[in-house]
Tab-separated table of C-alpha atoms in Angstrom:
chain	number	residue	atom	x	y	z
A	1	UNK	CA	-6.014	-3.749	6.806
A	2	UNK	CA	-4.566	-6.047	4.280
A	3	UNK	CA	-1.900	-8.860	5.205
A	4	UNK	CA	1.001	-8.263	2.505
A	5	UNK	CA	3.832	-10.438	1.786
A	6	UNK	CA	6.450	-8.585	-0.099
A	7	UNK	CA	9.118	-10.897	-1.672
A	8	UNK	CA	12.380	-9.355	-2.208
A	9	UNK	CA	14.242	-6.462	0.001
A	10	UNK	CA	15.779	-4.610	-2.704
A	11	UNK	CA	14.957	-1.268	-3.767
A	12	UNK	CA	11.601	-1.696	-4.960
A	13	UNK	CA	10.360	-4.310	-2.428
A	14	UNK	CA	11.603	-2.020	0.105
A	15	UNK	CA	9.835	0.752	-0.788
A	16	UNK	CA	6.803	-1.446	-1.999
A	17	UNK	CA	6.797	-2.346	1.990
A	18	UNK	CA	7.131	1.290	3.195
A	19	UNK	CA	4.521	1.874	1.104
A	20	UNK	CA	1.892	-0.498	2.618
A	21	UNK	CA	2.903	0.235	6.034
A	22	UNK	CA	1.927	3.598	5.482
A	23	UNK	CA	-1.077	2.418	4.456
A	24	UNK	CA	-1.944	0.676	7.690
A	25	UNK	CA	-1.268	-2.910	6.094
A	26	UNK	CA	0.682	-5.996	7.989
A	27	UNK	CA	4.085	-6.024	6.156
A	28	UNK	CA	6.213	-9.179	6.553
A	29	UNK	CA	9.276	-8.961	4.184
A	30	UNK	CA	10.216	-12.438	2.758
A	31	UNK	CA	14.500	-12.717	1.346
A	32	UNK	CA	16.602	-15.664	1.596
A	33	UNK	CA	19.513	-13.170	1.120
A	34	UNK	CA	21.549	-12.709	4.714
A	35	UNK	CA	22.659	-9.161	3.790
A	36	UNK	CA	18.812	-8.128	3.217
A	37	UNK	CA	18.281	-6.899	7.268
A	38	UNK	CA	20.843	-4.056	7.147
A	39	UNK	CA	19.813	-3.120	3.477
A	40	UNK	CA	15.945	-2.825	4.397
A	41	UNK	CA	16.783	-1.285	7.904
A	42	UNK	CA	18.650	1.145	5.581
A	43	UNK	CA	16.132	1.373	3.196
A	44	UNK	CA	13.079	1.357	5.604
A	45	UNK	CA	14.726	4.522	7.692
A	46	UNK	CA	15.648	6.386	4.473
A	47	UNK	CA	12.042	5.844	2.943
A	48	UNK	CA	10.063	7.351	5.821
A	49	UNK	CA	11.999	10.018	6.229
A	50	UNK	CA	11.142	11.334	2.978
A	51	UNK	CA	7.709	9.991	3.277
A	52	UNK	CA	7.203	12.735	6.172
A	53	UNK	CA	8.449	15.044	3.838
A	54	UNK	CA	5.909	14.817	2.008
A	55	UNK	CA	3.357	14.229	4.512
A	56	UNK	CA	2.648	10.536	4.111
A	57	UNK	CA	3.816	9.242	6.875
A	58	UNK	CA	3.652	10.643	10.660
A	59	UNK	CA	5.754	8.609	11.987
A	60	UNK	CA	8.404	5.863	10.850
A	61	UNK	CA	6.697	1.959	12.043
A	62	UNK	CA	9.238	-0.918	13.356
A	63	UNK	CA	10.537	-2.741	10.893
A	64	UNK	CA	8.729	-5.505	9.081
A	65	UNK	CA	9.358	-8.838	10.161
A	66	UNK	CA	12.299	-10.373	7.385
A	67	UNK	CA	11.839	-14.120	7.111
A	68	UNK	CA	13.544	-16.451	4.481
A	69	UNK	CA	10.758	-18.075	3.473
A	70	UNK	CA	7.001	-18.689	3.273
A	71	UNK	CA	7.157	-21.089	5.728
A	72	UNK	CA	8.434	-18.285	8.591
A	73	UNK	CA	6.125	-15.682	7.883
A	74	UNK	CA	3.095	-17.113	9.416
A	75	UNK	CA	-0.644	-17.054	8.055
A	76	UNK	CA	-1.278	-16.700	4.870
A	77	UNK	CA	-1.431	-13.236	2.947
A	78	UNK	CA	-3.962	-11.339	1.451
A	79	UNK	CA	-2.203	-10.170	-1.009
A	80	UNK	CA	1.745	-10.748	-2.278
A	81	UNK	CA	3.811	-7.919	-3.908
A	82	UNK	CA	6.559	-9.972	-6.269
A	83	UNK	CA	9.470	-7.784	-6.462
A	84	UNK	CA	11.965	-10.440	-7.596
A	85	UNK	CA	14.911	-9.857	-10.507
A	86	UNK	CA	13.589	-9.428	-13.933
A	87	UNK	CA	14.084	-13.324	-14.731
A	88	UNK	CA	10.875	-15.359	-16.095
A	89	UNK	CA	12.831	-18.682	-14.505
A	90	UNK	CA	13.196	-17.252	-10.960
A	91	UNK	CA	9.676	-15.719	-10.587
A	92	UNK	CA	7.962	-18.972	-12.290
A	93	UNK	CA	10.031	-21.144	-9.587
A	94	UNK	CA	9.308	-18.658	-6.984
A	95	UNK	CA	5.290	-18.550	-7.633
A	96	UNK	CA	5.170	-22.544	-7.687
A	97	UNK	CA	6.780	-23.008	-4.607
A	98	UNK	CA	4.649	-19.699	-2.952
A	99	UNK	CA	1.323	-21.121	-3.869
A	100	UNK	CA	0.857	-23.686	-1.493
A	101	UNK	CA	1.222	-20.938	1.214
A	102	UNK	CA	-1.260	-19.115	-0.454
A	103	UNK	CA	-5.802	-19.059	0.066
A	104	UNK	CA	-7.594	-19.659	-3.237
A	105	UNK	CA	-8.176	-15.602	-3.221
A	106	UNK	CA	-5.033	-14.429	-2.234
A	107	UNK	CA	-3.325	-12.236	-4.857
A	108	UNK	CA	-0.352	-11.968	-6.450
A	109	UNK	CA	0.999	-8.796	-7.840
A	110	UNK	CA	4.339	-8.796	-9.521
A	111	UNK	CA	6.829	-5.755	-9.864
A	112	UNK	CA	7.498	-6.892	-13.114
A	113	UNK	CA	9.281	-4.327	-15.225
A	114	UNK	CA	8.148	-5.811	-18.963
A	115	UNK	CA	7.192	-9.258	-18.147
A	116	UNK	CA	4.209	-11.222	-19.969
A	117	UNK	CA	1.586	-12.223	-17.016
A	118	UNK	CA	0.216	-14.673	-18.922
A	119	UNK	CA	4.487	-15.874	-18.909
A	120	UNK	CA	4.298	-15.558	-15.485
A	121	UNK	CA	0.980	-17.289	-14.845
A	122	UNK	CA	1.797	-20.580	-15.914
A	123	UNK	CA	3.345	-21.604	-12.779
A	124	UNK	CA	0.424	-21.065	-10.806
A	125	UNK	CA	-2.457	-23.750	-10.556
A	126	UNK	CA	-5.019	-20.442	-10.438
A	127	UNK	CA	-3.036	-18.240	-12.802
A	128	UNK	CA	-6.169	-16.112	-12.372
A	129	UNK	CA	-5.004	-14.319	-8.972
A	130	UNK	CA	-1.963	-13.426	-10.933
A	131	UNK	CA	-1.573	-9.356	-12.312
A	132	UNK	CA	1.453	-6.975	-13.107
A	133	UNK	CA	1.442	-4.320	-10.528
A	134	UNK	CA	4.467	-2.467	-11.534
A	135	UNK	CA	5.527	0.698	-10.035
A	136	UNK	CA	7.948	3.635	-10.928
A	137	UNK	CA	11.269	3.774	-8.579
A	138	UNK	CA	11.441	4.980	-6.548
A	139	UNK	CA	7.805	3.192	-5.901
A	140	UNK	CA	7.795	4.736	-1.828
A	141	UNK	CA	7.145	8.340	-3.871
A	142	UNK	CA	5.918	7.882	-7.141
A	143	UNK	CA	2.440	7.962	-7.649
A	144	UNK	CA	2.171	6.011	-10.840
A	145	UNK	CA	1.433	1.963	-10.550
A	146	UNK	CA	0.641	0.240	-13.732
A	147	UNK	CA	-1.784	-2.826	-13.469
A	148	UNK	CA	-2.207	-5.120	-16.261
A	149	UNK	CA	-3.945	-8.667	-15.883
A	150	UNK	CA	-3.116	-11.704	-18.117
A	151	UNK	CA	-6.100	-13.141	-19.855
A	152	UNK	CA	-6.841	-15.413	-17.306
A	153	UNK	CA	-6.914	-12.782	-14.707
A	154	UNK	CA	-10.429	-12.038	-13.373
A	155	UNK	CA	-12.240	-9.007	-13.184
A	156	UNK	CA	-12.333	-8.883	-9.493
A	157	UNK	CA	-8.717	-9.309	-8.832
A	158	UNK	CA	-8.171	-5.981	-11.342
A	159	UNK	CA	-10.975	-4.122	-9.006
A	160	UNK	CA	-9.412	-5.117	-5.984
A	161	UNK	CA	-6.177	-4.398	-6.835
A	162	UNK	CA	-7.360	-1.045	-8.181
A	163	UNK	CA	-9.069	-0.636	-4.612
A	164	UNK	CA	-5.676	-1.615	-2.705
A	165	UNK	CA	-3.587	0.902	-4.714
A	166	UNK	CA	-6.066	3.943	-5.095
A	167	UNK	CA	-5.995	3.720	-0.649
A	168	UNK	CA	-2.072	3.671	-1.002
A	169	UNK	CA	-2.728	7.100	-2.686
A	170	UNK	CA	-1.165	5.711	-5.823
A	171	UNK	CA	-2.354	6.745	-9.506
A	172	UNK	CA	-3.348	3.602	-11.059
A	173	UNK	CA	-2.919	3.317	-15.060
A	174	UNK	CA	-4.698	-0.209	-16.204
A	175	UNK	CA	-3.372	-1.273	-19.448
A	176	UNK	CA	-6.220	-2.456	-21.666
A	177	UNK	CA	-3.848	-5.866	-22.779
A	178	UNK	CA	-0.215	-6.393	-22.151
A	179	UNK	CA	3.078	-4.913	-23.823
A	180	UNK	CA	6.236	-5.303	-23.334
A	181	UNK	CA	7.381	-2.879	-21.156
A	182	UNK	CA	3.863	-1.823	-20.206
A	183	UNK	CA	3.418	1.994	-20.780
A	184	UNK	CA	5.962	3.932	-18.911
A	185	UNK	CA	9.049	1.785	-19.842
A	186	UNK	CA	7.945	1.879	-22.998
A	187	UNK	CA	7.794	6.172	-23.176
A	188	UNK	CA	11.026	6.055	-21.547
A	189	UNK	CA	12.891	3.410	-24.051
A	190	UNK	CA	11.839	5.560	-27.271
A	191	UNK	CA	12.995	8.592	-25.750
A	192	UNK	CA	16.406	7.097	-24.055
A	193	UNK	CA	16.866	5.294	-27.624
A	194	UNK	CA	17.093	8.591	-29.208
A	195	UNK	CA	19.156	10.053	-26.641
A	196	UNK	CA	21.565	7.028	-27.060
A	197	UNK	CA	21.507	7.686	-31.028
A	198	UNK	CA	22.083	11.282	-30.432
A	199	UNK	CA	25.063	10.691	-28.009
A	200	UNK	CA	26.752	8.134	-30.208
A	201	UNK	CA	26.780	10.181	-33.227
A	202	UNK	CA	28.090	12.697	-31.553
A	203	UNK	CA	25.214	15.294	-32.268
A	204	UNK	CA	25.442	16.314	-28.205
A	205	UNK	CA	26.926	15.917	-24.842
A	206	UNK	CA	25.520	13.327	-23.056
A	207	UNK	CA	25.675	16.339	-20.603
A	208	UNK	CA	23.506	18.761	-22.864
A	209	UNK	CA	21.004	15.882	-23.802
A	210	UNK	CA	20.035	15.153	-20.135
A	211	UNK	CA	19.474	18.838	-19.673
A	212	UNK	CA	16.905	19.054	-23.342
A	213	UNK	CA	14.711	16.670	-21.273
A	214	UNK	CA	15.528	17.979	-17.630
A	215	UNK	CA	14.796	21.897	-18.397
A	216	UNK	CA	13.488	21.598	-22.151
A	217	UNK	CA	10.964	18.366	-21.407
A	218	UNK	CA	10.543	17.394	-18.265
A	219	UNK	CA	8.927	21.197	-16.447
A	220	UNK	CA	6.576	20.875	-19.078
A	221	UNK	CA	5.531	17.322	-18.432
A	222	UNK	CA	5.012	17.426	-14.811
A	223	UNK	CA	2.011	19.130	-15.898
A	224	UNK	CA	0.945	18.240	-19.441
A	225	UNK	CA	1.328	15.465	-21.323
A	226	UNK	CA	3.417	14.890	-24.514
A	227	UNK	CA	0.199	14.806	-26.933
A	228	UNK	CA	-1.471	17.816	-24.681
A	229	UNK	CA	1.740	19.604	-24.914
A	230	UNK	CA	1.047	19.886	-29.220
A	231	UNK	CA	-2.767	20.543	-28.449
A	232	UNK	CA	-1.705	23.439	-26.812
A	233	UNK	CA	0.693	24.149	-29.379
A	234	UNK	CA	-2.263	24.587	-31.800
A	235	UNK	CA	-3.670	27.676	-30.064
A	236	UNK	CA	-7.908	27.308	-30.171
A	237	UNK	CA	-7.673	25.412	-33.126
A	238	UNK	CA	-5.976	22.569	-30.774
A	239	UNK	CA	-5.112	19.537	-31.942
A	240	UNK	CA	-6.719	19.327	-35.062
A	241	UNK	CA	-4.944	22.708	-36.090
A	242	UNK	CA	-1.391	21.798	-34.693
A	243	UNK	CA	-1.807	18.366	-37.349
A	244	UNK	CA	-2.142	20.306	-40.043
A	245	UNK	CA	0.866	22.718	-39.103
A	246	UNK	CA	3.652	20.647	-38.308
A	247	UNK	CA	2.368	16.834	-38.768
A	248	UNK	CA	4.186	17.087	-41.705
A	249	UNK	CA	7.686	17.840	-39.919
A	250	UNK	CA	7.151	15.765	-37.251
A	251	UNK	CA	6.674	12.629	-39.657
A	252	UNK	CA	9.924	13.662	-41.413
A	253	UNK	CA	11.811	13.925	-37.616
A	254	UNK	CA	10.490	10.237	-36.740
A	255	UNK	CA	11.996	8.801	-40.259
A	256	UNK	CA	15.176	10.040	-38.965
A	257	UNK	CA	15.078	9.023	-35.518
A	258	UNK	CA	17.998	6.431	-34.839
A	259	UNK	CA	18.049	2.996	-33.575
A	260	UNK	CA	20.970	2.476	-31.674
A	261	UNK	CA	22.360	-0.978	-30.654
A	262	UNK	CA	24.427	-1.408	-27.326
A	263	UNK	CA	27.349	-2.206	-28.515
A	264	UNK	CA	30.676	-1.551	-27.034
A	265	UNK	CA	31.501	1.694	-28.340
A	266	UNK	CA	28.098	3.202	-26.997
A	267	UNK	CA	28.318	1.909	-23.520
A	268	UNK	CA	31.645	3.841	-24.027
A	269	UNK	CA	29.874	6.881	-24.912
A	270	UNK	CA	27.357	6.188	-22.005
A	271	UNK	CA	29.750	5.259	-19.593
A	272	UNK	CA	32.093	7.719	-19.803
A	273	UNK	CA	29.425	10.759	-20.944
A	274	UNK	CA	27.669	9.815	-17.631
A	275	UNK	CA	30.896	10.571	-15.493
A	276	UNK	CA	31.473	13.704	-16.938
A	277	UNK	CA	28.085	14.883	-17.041
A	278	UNK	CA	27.697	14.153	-13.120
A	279	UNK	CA	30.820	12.488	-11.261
A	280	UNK	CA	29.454	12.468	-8.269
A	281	UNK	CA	28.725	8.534	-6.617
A	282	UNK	CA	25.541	7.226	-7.621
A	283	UNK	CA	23.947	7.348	-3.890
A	284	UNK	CA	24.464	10.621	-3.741
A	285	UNK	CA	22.521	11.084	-6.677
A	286	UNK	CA	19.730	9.121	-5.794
A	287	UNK	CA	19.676	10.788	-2.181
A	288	UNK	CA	19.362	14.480	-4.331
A	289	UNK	CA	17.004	13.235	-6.260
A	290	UNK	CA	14.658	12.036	-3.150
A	291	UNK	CA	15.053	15.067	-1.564
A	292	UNK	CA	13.867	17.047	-4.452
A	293	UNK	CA	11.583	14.668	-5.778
A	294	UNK	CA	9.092	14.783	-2.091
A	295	UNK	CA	9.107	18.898	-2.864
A	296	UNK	CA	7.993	18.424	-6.165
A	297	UNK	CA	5.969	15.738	-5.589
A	298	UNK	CA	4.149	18.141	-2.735
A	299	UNK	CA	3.916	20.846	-5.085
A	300	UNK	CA	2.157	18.566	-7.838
A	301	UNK	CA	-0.567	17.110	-5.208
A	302	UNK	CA	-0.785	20.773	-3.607
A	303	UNK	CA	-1.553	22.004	-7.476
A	304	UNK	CA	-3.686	18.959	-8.686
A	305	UNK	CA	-6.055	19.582	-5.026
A	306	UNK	CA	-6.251	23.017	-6.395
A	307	UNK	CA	-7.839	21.837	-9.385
A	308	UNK	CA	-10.337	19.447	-8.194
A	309	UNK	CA	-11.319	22.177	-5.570
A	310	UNK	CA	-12.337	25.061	-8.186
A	311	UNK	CA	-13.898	22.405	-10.482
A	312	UNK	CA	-10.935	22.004	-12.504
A	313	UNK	CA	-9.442	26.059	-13.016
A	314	UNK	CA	-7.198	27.384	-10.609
A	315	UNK	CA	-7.476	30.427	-8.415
């Protein structure tokens, strides 16, 4: 059992502290902000009880202690989960004042969305305890964390933090060096940028467009990936055959893909596609989408046990 701090209540730290109380780890939940108790009571009852859903949880834990600062939470951490706005300032000014608080080996792992850790490491006086440990939202059910280490983070705090998320149950994806945007933001900006392009000139509803990736995309991906999608394509010949078939097209498709800017008529388009493509309030969206996401998640791990039981065919 680790000893986490998690800084920041919002949605990600929240579910970043559901998470390791699920995993048997001491949670204490540090937020200067005096509306953060409600919001992570909310939060923390919401979580679990889609956690059980999906049979991660058996029972919802007491809340984690909430203090306002590293000077209330008590000894110090293992390990801290940064889950702080996307602002290099803040989590600089936030690290410097955290490390004192902090053993020489206790790690920090930051949220970060599309940050540089070697940005981020400066403030620290051993930057190497630093890595990017960022997870998809909501990160209480997604499976997927993304670890990338600065160049002065050491080999041992990638293992352990590899160790730490593969007993969460998580997925972990280490990036090889960082990028912007690390791997999944990045897949998910060059295909929202050509749904942006494709709204704004009008080719589509931004109705119809969500539903190409929704129904047309997305069944197909739970699966597959986008590259094993067009190996398949290419019958036995596989990749090699689907290249010489349609590489062609599909280099003539990317010269015309668009690159939209966010100006004010396309946050018009956005705005007001969004509304009529679903009007209902945004919680109410997110709540659907939990409650579908733990059955699909279920069905995925169900599927993917199948797999690794027959040595890799299914039944």
């Amino acid at each position: 059992m680790a000893r986490v701090w998690i800084l920041g209540s919002g949605l990600i730290g929240g579910g970043w502290a559901a998470s390791f109380a699920a995993g048997g780890h001491d949670v204490t939940v540090i937020d200067p902000d005096p509306t953060a108790a409600p919001r992570l009571e909310v939060l923390w009852r919401d979580a679990f009880a889609a956690m059980r859903r999906m049979g991660r949880a058996a029972e919802t834990p007491p809340l984690p202690a909430l203090v306002v600062s590293p000077q209330q939470a008590g000894s110090a951490p293992d390990w801290v989960q940064e889950s702080l706005p996307e602002k290099l300032d803040l989590k600089r000014s936030v690290f410097a004042g955290l490390e004192p608080f902090l053993r020489d080996d206790t790690i920090i792992a930051s949220s970060s969305s599309g940050l540089s850790p070697d940005d981020m490491a400066t403030a620290l006086a051993v930057p190497g305890r630093l890595v990017i440990a960022h997870p998809c939202n909501p990160s209480h059910l997604m499976p997927v964390v993304e670890l990338c280490g600065g160049s002065q983070t050491t080999a041992l705090v990638m293992e352990q933090a590899t160790v730490l998320f593969e007993g969460l149950g998580k997925t972990v994806l280490r990036m090889n060096k960082p990028m912007p945007g690390h791997l999944v933001n990045r897949l998910q900006a060059a295909l929202w940028r050509e749904a942006v392009h494709l709204a704004s000139e009008g080719v589509a509803s931004l109705g119809d467009i969500e539903r190409a990736v929704t129904l047309g995309l997305a069944p197909r991906w739970t699966i597959i990936g986008p590259s094993t999608v067009f190996r398949v394509s290419g019958g036995e010949g596989g990749m090699e055959r689907f290249l010489e078939a349609l590489g062609p097209e599909f280099e003539r498709w990317w010269a015309t893909l668009g690159a939209p800017s966010l100006d004010a008529q396309t946050r018009k388009v956005l705005v007001e596609g969004m509304a009529e493509a679903d009007p209902r309030p945004v919680h109410e969206i997110a709540a659907a989408r939990d409650v579908a996401l733990t059955g699909l998640m279920a069905l995925l791990e169900a599927g993917a046990h199948r797999k690794s039981s027959s040595g890799g065919e299914e039944q």
